[in-house]
Amino acid sequence: MKVLVTVKEVAEVEEDFEISNGEIEETYLEYDLNEWDDYAVEEGVQLQEAGDDVEVVAVTIGPERAEETIRMALAKGADRAIRVWDDALGDAGLLDVEAKADILAAVVEEEDPDIVLSGVQAADDAFGGTGVALAEEVGFEWAAVVNALDTDGVLDDGIASVRRELEGGVEELTDVELPAVLTIQTGINEPRYASLRGIRQAQSKEIAPKTLDDLGLDASVADSALELTDMYEPESESDAQYLEGDAGEQAAQLADVLREKGVVDG
Amino acid sequence: MSDVLAVAEHRRGELRDVSFELVTAGRALADATDGDLHVAVVGGNTEEFADALNREGVDQLHTVDYGEEFNHDVYVQATEALFGDLDAEFLLLPNSVNGLDYAPAVANKLGLPYVSDAVDLAYDDGLTATREMYGSKVETTIEVAEGPYAVSVRSGEWPAAEGVGDAEVSAFDVDFDEDAIRSDVTGFEEVGAGDVDISEAEFLVSIGRGIEEEENLPLIEALVEATDATLSSSRPIVDNGWLSKNRQVGQSGKQVTPDVYLAIGISGAVQHVAGMKGAETIIAVNTDPDAPIFDIADYGVVGDLFDVVPALIEEFGGDAPDV
Ligand SMILES: Cc1cc2nc3c(=O)[nH]c(=O)nc-3n(C[C@H](O)[C@H](O)[C@H](O)COP(=O)(O)OP(=O)(O)OC[C@H]3O[C@@H](n4cnc5c(N)ncnc54)[C@H](O)[C@@H]3O)c2cc1C
């Protein structure tokens, strides 16, 4: 059985940052493995550990820098990795859901996985659509916002019995036929830390670079109807009353507020 | 003239609020293009739902009788068929958990550009959507030059449509491909019951990822004890297994309405805010003066929780443990 895990390197913004030309300046960004994808990687590795002959392949769309992130997936147990990049993607600006789904679909066609695990959303652009759009594109079944997966069902019966976490503390139980794409919600498992041994082993695992051409795609795949035309810090709607001073003074005022509101005596 | 199709959402016999918000968002788009607003409801007690959805501004209601509950394969087929039949220009869907489960598929199937989680929409020769990125730290505008368009909208951003409308209600027949319905919803379960019910609490001390380590939790527990508060948290704390699910505030956790909500080391992500914005008084303690939580706070403490919390414990005569 083959598990394909889609991972994304996401940018995190530092506390103070500046925007110029519709972008956050590079110096204010730090890169990391997308939180939701970390759980997807763990779920893939758990399938691999529970089954015989399960291969986990991680795939990312990203520039060379993203190898650092995909190596984290390898260090945690993925067997090999694919990194798709192309100058055309670098030039394209916004890679929308459709572009990502098209590119990943080409990888799915090449790899022919039984199950694809992807994060519910990416912490940076938060489109939350790639996994489900990919499923539709390749004709797989899918389930979004999965917070529990029955591993035996996947390995033995070709059925993914999942829980989908709906709003308000309600979970939906759903069975989907493989091949399927599942978008993984945080909390489904406990992502492991990469061990030193894992990190060492990751050095010798393959990260296959692929261009659009390698995947039988051309630059037009990056064409998007969506254009990001502006980025700004939202105007603060805050009418909060700020408690000033050092921590002791702030705490004293805070205590007064709590007494005033009648929720704490003394 | 460009028509709008909005698809309502229901669960376990009840329409969800976002359905009425979609009507408001849809009406505005229809007005901007001189079009009609069509609202669809798929599955469940469609007659009763159509009745409730018949609010001011809705031109036509379409019911698709198939199944009781949401099933994405059914929703994809029904929405695709209806959108095509109406030849509409805008498809509006909720960015709810079920929206996440079918909106991207419908958009992809219809070949429409997909803008998700819009918090504002404008139309002027093309669609302009406002969305947030980087955990609400920035807002962006996205322009889509050419339609038709598929947009999922964030709940709580548009007021719910009110009034009684005089929309025409008609049943829409979909020729379902049963073989393509390959997912099977087998049930629902309530989770997160347990020893405490945070939704009943008057004073919640709520902790987020700012706490950093499980070893630091006793500090907060000491505050909870000194103030006789109830402890709750944002999601990562529960994901890490440091607190049980029944303590989680937010979209997928509990909705709370305490007199005072003290958010400590919580950034104020939209899914968290969804659960606590109904608190009477919100107080936030955060090192980051630009954290989105301050936008909804009544009182702000810009500071390090490891300094502020021990001092606060002392104010109430408690002992702050060393962490
Ligand atoms: C479908 C879906 C459903 C979700 N449901 C929920 C939900 O129900 N509830 C929920 O909470 N989240 C939910 N989330 C997750 C949500 O998007 C956020 O990831 C989460 O709320 C972030 O939690 P946080 O604020 O504790 O952490 P972060 O966003 O990491 O914020 C930590 C904050 O702590 C501050 N901080 C750091 N150190 C200190 C210090 N020493 N002193 C003071 N402040 C400090 C930082 O400045 C930062 O603002 C959901 C997400 C999805 C996609």
XYZ file of C-alpha atoms and ligand atoms in Angstrom:
642
model
C 0.000 0.000 0.000
C 1.166 3.470 -0.760
C 0.420 6.587 1.264
C 1.069 9.980 -0.236
C 1.323 12.846 2.242
C 1.171 16.392 0.964
C 3.237 18.797 3.006
C 3.676 22.502 2.763
C 6.299 24.793 4.075
C 4.418 27.738 5.497
C 5.579 31.177 6.383
C 5.017 32.473 9.873
C 5.021 36.172 10.557
C 7.023 37.681 13.345
C 5.349 39.904 15.903
C 6.432 43.116 14.212
C 6.473 43.150 10.476
C 6.157 45.396 7.500
C 4.321 44.998 4.255
C 5.643 46.416 1.045
C 4.327 45.927 -2.467
C 1.544 43.725 -1.250
C 3.844 41.290 0.485
C 5.321 40.821 3.894
C 9.011 41.558 3.676
C 11.088 38.424 3.703
C 13.044 39.386 6.825
C 9.865 39.117 8.918
C 9.061 35.588 7.840
C 10.089 32.300 9.323
C 9.431 29.011 7.626
C 8.125 25.845 9.153
C 6.233 22.679 8.397
C 2.521 23.451 8.275
C 0.964 22.461 11.602
C -1.857 20.435 10.016
C 0.570 18.600 7.731
C 2.624 17.523 10.726
C -0.398 15.516 11.891
C -0.884 14.142 8.364
C 2.723 12.942 8.273
C 2.276 11.250 11.646
C -0.895 9.528 10.485
C 0.950 8.248 7.414
C 3.844 6.949 9.471
C 1.416 5.231 11.832
C -0.178 3.435 8.879
C 3.284 2.384 7.763
C 4.119 1.041 11.201
C 0.818 -0.815 11.498
C 0.890 -2.486 8.105
C 3.193 -4.717 6.105
C 4.732 -3.155 3.136
C 3.321 0.344 3.430
C 5.318 3.021 1.703
C 4.965 6.673 2.722
C 5.860 9.278 0.148
C 5.872 12.956 1.022
C 5.259 15.539 -1.664
C 5.655 19.275 -1.543
C 5.342 22.139 -3.972
C 8.087 24.558 -3.113
C 11.455 26.071 -3.917
C 14.749 24.545 -2.861
C 14.441 26.025 0.596
C 11.443 23.735 1.175
C 13.756 20.717 1.273
C 14.409 21.575 4.878
C 10.758 21.072 5.636
C 10.280 17.940 3.612
C 13.340 16.497 5.290
C 11.429 16.802 8.557
C 8.827 14.455 7.089
C 11.612 12.056 6.094
C 13.159 12.265 9.548
C 9.817 11.330 11.064
C 9.581 8.223 8.915
C 8.457 9.003 5.377
C 10.349 6.746 2.971
C 11.040 9.216 0.228
C 9.984 12.615 -0.985
C 9.121 14.551 -4.102
C 9.570 18.267 -4.462
C 7.854 19.992 -7.346
C 9.143 23.355 -8.428
C 9.558 25.360 -11.520
C 10.530 28.905 -12.345
C 7.038 29.321 -13.745
C 5.624 28.696 -10.263
C 8.029 31.152 -8.685
C 6.916 33.826 -11.124
C 3.235 33.085 -10.810
C 2.467 34.933 -7.586
C -0.567 33.400 -5.965
C -0.789 29.636 -6.359
C -4.473 29.038 -5.935
C -6.281 25.860 -4.977
C -6.797 24.876 -8.584
C -3.108 25.192 -9.451
C -2.063 23.164 -6.434
C -4.673 20.509 -7.107
C -3.603 20.224 -10.747
C 0.060 19.825 -9.846
C -0.611 17.318 -7.093
C -2.978 15.438 -9.396
C -0.095 14.874 -11.780
C 1.931 13.457 -8.884
C -0.963 11.219 -7.860
C -1.206 9.921 -11.383
C 2.481 9.094 -11.391
C 2.601 7.572 -7.919
C -0.789 5.883 -7.862
C -1.237 5.965 -4.071
C -4.044 4.184 -2.224
C -4.532 7.010 0.178
C -3.518 10.661 0.232
C -3.240 12.525 3.519
C -3.163 16.272 3.534
C -3.631 18.975 6.160
C -7.047 20.615 6.581
C -5.509 23.952 5.714
C -2.205 25.726 5.439
C -1.489 28.154 8.248
C -0.368 30.907 5.882
C -2.877 31.274 3.056
C -5.603 29.236 4.778
C -7.458 28.337 1.587
C -8.441 24.990 3.038
C -9.308 23.528 -0.328
C -6.395 21.696 -1.864
C -7.064 18.187 -0.558
C -10.723 18.069 -1.543
C -10.106 19.713 -4.931
C -7.332 17.184 -5.559
C -9.683 14.299 -4.757
C -12.232 15.590 -7.221
C -9.541 16.132 -9.832
C -8.252 12.550 -9.684
C -11.612 10.912 -9.050
C -10.769 9.694 -5.542
C -13.215 9.691 -2.665
C -12.432 12.032 0.206
C -13.237 13.264 3.678
C -12.390 16.670 5.099
C -11.508 17.638 8.661
C -10.727 14.132 9.843
C -9.819 13.735 13.489
C -9.863 9.935 13.756
C -9.020 7.198 11.287
C -9.428 3.453 11.699
C -6.041 2.148 10.602
C -7.118 -1.511 10.355
C -9.989 -0.625 8.070
C -7.605 1.144 5.727
C -5.051 -1.662 5.715
C -7.391 -4.657 5.668
C -10.638 -3.609 4.049
C -9.813 -0.740 1.743
C -12.246 1.459 3.625
C -11.355 4.585 5.508
C -13.660 4.814 8.495
C -13.195 8.313 9.761
C -14.555 10.794 12.200
C -15.088 14.257 10.872
C -15.016 16.978 13.431
C -18.024 19.202 12.890
C -18.763 22.388 14.782
C -19.849 22.478 18.381
C -18.435 19.210 19.661
C -20.273 16.974 17.206
C -18.419 14.353 15.222
C -19.648 12.655 12.099
C -18.808 9.031 11.403
C -18.222 8.334 7.756
C -16.927 5.470 5.640
C -15.194 6.265 2.393
C -13.897 3.842 -0.174
C -10.242 3.889 -1.078
C -8.519 5.335 -2.971
C -9.243 8.454 -1.002
C -7.904 11.798 0.084
C -8.294 12.667 3.750
C -7.684 16.154 5.079
C -6.271 15.796 8.548
C -7.254 17.875 11.548
C -4.896 18.618 14.423
C -5.364 16.399 17.457
C -5.898 13.210 15.436
C -2.629 11.877 16.872
C 0.457 13.041 18.672
C 3.075 14.007 16.115
C 6.456 12.593 17.052
C 9.604 14.608 17.258
C 12.225 13.634 14.758
C 14.822 11.515 16.540
C 18.503 12.088 15.978
C 18.617 8.757 14.233
C 15.691 9.776 12.074
C 17.373 13.051 11.196
C 20.543 11.190 10.240
C 18.656 8.675 8.145
C 16.743 11.441 6.412
C 20.019 12.698 4.968
C 20.301 9.611 2.800
C 16.660 9.451 1.711
C 15.687 10.581 -1.723
C 14.093 13.947 -2.432
C 13.235 13.790 -6.118
C 13.041 17.216 -7.712
C 10.400 17.542 -10.397
C 9.653 20.305 -12.821
C 6.281 20.894 -14.416
C 7.665 19.368 -17.572
C 8.646 16.204 -15.696
C 5.011 15.871 -14.676
C 3.706 16.471 -18.153
C 2.404 19.907 -17.249
C 3.178 23.273 -18.719
C 3.490 26.724 -17.235
C -0.189 27.459 -17.807
C -1.046 25.307 -14.800
C 0.070 28.231 -12.656
C -2.239 30.688 -14.396
C -4.776 31.857 -11.907
C -8.011 33.741 -12.183
C -7.289 34.969 -8.679
C -5.020 37.885 -8.125
C -3.860 39.055 -4.753
C -4.062 42.803 -5.205
C -3.534 44.110 -1.726
C -2.272 43.095 1.669
C -2.498 45.228 4.764
C -2.658 45.031 8.499
C -6.324 45.057 9.422
C -7.399 48.265 10.986
C -7.609 47.599 14.647
C -11.215 47.605 15.717
C -10.028 47.462 19.234
C -11.687 49.637 21.776
C -9.944 47.738 24.517
C -8.878 49.612 27.570
C -5.204 48.807 28.004
C -3.856 48.280 31.480
C -0.539 50.046 31.654
C 2.517 49.744 33.843
C 4.752 46.869 34.847
C 3.390 43.397 35.435
C 2.582 44.145 39.075
C 0.657 47.289 38.181
C -1.157 45.541 35.375
C -2.096 42.699 37.703
C -3.410 45.136 40.321
C -5.659 46.854 37.774
C -6.738 43.504 36.398
C -7.673 42.368 39.891
C -9.773 45.517 40.283
C -11.572 44.811 37.029
C -12.357 41.273 38.153
C -13.702 42.511 41.493
C -15.730 45.208 39.799
C -17.293 42.664 37.476
C -18.169 40.666 40.536
C -16.544 37.417 39.443
C -13.896 37.337 42.184
C -14.203 38.444 45.791
C -11.322 39.341 48.015
C -28.096 40.192 -15.246
C -26.189 37.721 -13.141
C -27.837 35.322 -10.777
C -26.561 34.102 -7.468
C -26.980 30.616 -6.086
C -26.478 30.154 -2.346
C -26.654 26.707 -0.797
C -28.074 26.461 2.704
C -26.675 24.246 5.431
C -28.535 22.137 7.941
C -27.685 19.478 10.438
C -29.802 17.088 12.413
C -33.029 18.740 11.500
C -31.983 22.345 11.898
C -30.835 25.019 9.515
C -27.513 26.452 10.586
C -27.131 30.216 11.072
C -24.736 30.569 8.167
C -27.626 29.780 5.809
C -29.287 33.085 6.637
C -25.975 34.919 6.439
C -25.505 33.508 2.944
C -28.853 35.042 1.998
C -27.589 38.479 3.036
C -24.273 38.074 1.221
C -26.048 36.686 -1.832
C -28.625 39.450 -1.952
C -25.874 42.092 -1.973
C -24.138 40.417 -4.911
C -27.408 39.986 -6.778
C -28.175 43.675 -6.254
C -24.748 44.668 -7.546
C -25.386 42.842 -10.787
C -29.125 43.274 -11.025
C -29.607 39.546 -10.708
C -31.814 37.151 -8.814
C -30.966 35.359 -5.636
C -31.605 31.641 -5.674
C -31.294 29.634 -2.511
C -31.057 25.851 -2.523
C -31.605 23.360 0.241
C -30.546 19.765 -0.228
C -31.864 16.907 1.876
C -33.658 16.766 5.198
C -37.102 18.245 5.653
C -36.788 20.453 2.604
C -40.308 21.848 2.802
C -39.884 23.091 6.323
C -36.398 24.406 5.538
C -37.629 26.245 2.446
C -40.297 27.862 4.573
C -37.747 29.111 7.057
C -35.363 30.274 4.332
C -38.053 32.324 2.656
C -36.707 35.605 3.935
C -36.684 39.044 2.414
C -34.510 39.249 -0.655
C -34.774 35.650 -1.782
C -36.196 35.360 -5.280
C -36.361 31.623 -5.693
C -36.008 28.616 -3.473
C -34.996 25.233 -4.802
C -35.438 22.050 -2.868
C -33.596 18.855 -3.671
C -35.138 15.905 -1.909
C -32.414 13.401 -1.324
C -31.257 11.970 1.967
C -31.560 13.338 5.445
C -28.135 14.650 6.265
C -25.194 16.189 4.500
C -23.327 13.846 2.190
C -20.675 15.508 0.075
C -21.212 13.303 -2.960
C -24.889 14.245 -2.981
C -24.173 17.929 -2.406
C -21.590 18.037 -5.188
C -23.985 16.505 -7.678
C -26.971 18.595 -6.631
C -25.049 21.861 -6.620
C -23.364 21.175 -9.924
C -26.681 20.352 -11.596
C -28.553 23.328 -10.187
C -25.795 25.843 -10.872
C -25.647 24.636 -14.456
C -29.387 24.701 -14.854
C -29.683 28.254 -13.541
C -26.674 29.402 -15.501
C -25.822 31.507 -12.472
C -22.782 33.741 -12.102
C -22.044 33.325 -8.397
C -21.990 30.224 -6.263
C -21.990 30.958 -2.547
C -21.270 28.225 -0.037
C -20.520 28.232 3.670
C -16.928 27.900 4.833
C -18.144 25.558 7.536
C -16.685 22.117 8.180
C -19.153 20.671 5.689
C -18.369 23.523 3.327
C -14.715 22.502 3.548
C -15.897 19.023 2.586
C -17.609 19.915 -0.680
C -17.076 23.516 -1.816
C -13.580 22.879 -3.263
C -14.886 19.817 -5.101
C -17.839 21.632 -6.633
C -15.651 24.543 -7.688
C -13.164 22.166 -9.247
C -15.850 20.177 -11.001
C -17.468 23.274 -12.453
C -14.071 24.721 -13.298
C -14.728 27.869 -11.279
C -12.039 29.924 -9.570
C -12.416 29.260 -5.862
C -12.114 31.919 -3.190
C -12.480 30.469 0.287
C -13.304 31.941 3.650
C -14.261 35.397 2.385
C -15.007 37.973 5.073
C -16.202 40.611 2.650
C -17.296 40.723 -0.974
C -17.716 43.496 -3.495
C -18.618 43.465 -7.124
C -17.620 46.001 -9.706
C -16.898 44.526 -13.114
C -15.324 41.622 -11.310
C -15.388 40.138 -7.896
C -13.269 41.456 -5.055
C -13.053 39.317 -1.957
C -11.428 40.153 1.333
C -9.698 37.301 3.154
C -7.315 36.913 6.010
C -3.927 35.252 6.030
C -1.292 34.284 8.576
C -3.743 33.643 11.375
C -5.648 36.919 10.851
C -2.484 39.000 11.067
C -3.072 40.450 7.632
C -6.003 41.048 5.371
C -5.784 40.614 1.646
C -7.935 41.557 -1.254
C -8.324 39.013 -3.997
C -9.629 40.070 -7.364
C -11.224 37.636 -9.716
C -11.529 39.234 -13.095
C -13.868 36.843 -14.750
C -16.754 34.717 -13.563
C -18.561 32.591 -12.916
C -17.288 32.548 -9.368
C -17.296 30.127 -6.465
C -16.912 31.634 -3.017
C -17.122 30.167 0.438
C -17.970 32.682 3.126
C -16.921 32.786 6.746
C -19.773 32.472 9.161
C -20.575 35.372 11.430
C -19.411 38.048 8.972
C -22.757 38.921 7.407
C -25.910 39.647 9.373
C -28.588 37.007 9.113
C -31.348 37.860 6.653
C -34.633 38.673 8.324
C -38.195 39.349 7.355
C -40.576 37.205 5.399
C -40.016 36.839 1.693
C -42.248 35.821 -1.143
C -39.900 33.556 -3.021
C -41.209 30.954 -5.346
C -40.480 27.475 -4.033
C -39.868 24.684 -6.476
C -38.498 21.171 -6.319
C -35.442 20.590 -8.439
C -34.985 17.131 -9.833
C -31.447 15.845 -9.941
C -30.650 12.752 -11.895
C -28.297 11.374 -9.276
C -25.522 9.034 -10.307
C -25.808 6.594 -7.433
C -22.506 4.928 -8.270
C -20.722 8.177 -7.611
C -22.076 8.308 -4.058
C -19.223 6.462 -2.427
C -19.127 7.996 0.998
C -21.501 6.901 3.667
C -22.319 8.906 6.773
C -23.089 6.335 9.446
C -23.795 8.474 12.465
C -23.054 11.336 14.802
C -21.571 11.522 18.207
C -21.410 14.277 20.780
C -17.993 14.550 22.286
C -16.516 16.559 25.090
C -18.910 15.752 27.895
C -17.253 15.284 31.247
C -16.756 16.557 34.744
C -17.188 20.268 34.016
C -19.436 22.204 31.718
C -17.485 25.316 30.770
C -20.530 26.727 28.998
C -22.163 27.215 32.424
C -19.215 29.058 33.987
C -19.400 32.713 34.997
C -15.682 33.277 35.034
C -13.379 31.443 32.654
C -9.630 31.560 32.800
C -8.608 30.313 29.389
C -5.142 29.350 28.349
C -3.513 29.057 24.928
C -0.279 28.043 23.287
C 1.481 30.929 25.045
C 1.834 28.574 28.017
C 4.457 26.695 25.981
C 4.842 23.568 28.135
C 2.575 21.307 30.092
C 4.865 21.894 33.087
C 3.610 25.478 33.155
C -0.039 24.556 33.633
C 0.148 24.548 37.473
C 0.713 28.292 37.275
C -2.666 28.726 35.624
C -4.269 26.209 37.952
C -3.062 28.296 40.870
C -4.760 31.332 39.359
C -7.927 29.343 38.821
C -7.873 28.286 42.430
C -7.129 31.740 43.821
C -9.989 33.272 41.844
C -12.426 30.388 42.011
C -12.592 30.401 38.234
C -13.189 27.609 35.722
C -10.354 26.528 33.466
C -10.751 26.398 29.696
C -8.380 26.553 26.757
C -7.784 26.999 23.085
C -7.430 23.999 20.849
C -3.665 23.307 20.852
C -3.763 22.658 24.596
C -6.364 19.953 24.024
C -4.602 18.621 20.924
C -1.487 18.195 23.053
C -3.475 16.205 25.565
C -2.800 18.654 28.404
C -6.489 19.226 29.038
C -9.512 17.184 28.096
C -11.744 18.011 25.163
C -14.536 19.368 27.348
C -12.294 22.351 28.159
C -11.912 23.472 24.553
C -13.511 26.753 23.574
C -14.235 27.414 19.935
C -15.840 26.397 16.719
C -15.177 22.722 17.240
C -15.251 22.939 21.019
C -17.739 24.669 23.279
C -19.536 27.927 22.922
C -19.215 29.895 26.131
C -20.915 33.016 27.476
C -19.320 33.822 30.817
C -19.469 37.197 32.540
C -15.690 37.383 32.200
C -13.411 35.528 29.800
C -9.731 35.919 30.633
C -7.718 34.790 27.599
C -4.096 34.144 28.467
C -1.600 33.478 25.683
C -4.331 33.001 23.090
C -3.913 34.690 19.711
C -7.588 34.950 18.840
C -7.838 32.780 15.748
C -11.259 32.953 14.141
C -12.169 29.424 15.169
C -11.385 30.235 18.759
C -13.235 33.545 18.747
C -16.303 31.786 17.356
C -16.667 30.125 20.729
C -16.116 33.032 23.108
C -17.135 36.283 21.491
C -20.403 36.122 23.379
C -18.640 36.668 26.689
C -19.816 39.788 28.442
C -16.326 41.030 29.248
C -13.207 39.819 27.459
C -9.761 40.361 28.920
C -6.653 39.367 27.004
C -3.104 38.870 28.228
C -0.661 38.566 25.362
C 2.918 39.568 24.594
C 1.984 40.546 21.053
C 0.226 43.937 20.964
C -1.113 43.097 17.496
C -2.630 39.749 18.437
C -6.153 39.614 16.934
C -7.626 38.810 20.354
C -7.155 42.469 21.311
C -9.634 43.461 18.602
C -12.455 41.927 20.552
C -11.102 42.479 24.057
C -12.611 44.967 26.485
C -9.417 45.060 28.520
C -5.946 44.445 27.161
C -2.826 43.487 29.038
C 0.199 43.571 26.773
C 2.640 41.533 28.755
C 4.272 38.230 29.495
C 1.930 35.794 31.179
C 4.827 34.447 33.238
C 5.073 37.864 34.893
C 1.422 38.917 34.928
C -0.143 35.691 36.171
C 2.039 35.276 39.293
C 1.362 38.896 40.203
C -2.358 38.352 39.728
C -2.303 35.252 41.905
C -0.698 37.319 44.626
C -3.382 39.990 44.310
C -5.869 37.372 45.401
C -3.702 36.053 48.189
C -2.642 32.881 46.439
C 0.771 31.321 46.012
C 2.260 31.214 42.542
C 4.206 28.018 41.950
C 7.621 28.283 40.365
C 7.468 27.249 36.749
C -11.653 23.454 11.244
C -10.913 24.067 12.407
C -11.508 24.090 13.666
C -10.838 24.667 14.762
N -11.465 24.710 15.980
C -10.860 25.369 17.010
C -11.503 25.512 18.290
O -12.597 25.009 18.517
N -10.859 26.192 19.258
C -9.621 26.766 19.068
O -9.092 27.386 20.010
N -8.981 26.627 17.890
C -9.569 25.934 16.864
N -8.895 25.808 15.681
C -7.462 26.192 15.632
C -7.229 27.663 15.421
O -7.155 27.917 14.035
C -5.877 28.083 16.045
O -4.845 27.264 15.556
C -5.858 28.031 17.572
O -7.004 28.629 18.117
C -4.622 28.731 18.085
O -4.552 28.597 19.491
P -3.713 29.627 20.388
O -4.292 30.974 20.266
O -3.645 29.023 21.738
O -2.253 29.513 19.760
P -1.436 30.569 18.883
O -2.225 31.039 17.738
O -0.119 29.931 18.650
O -1.272 31.806 19.870
C -0.450 31.843 20.999
C -0.446 33.269 21.515
O 0.274 33.319 22.722
C 1.007 34.520 22.764
N 2.110 34.303 23.707
C 3.223 33.558 23.510
N 3.997 33.583 24.619
C 3.354 34.347 25.533
C 3.653 34.756 26.877
N 4.747 34.352 27.496
N 2.763 35.555 27.505
C 1.615 35.966 26.902
N 1.298 35.608 25.631
C 2.155 34.810 24.947
C 1.453 34.749 21.346
O 1.737 36.114 21.110
C 0.224 34.278 20.567
O -0.664 35.344 20.311
C -9.549 25.226 14.576
C -8.955 25.186 13.316
C -9.624 24.617 12.229
C -8.971 24.619 10.891
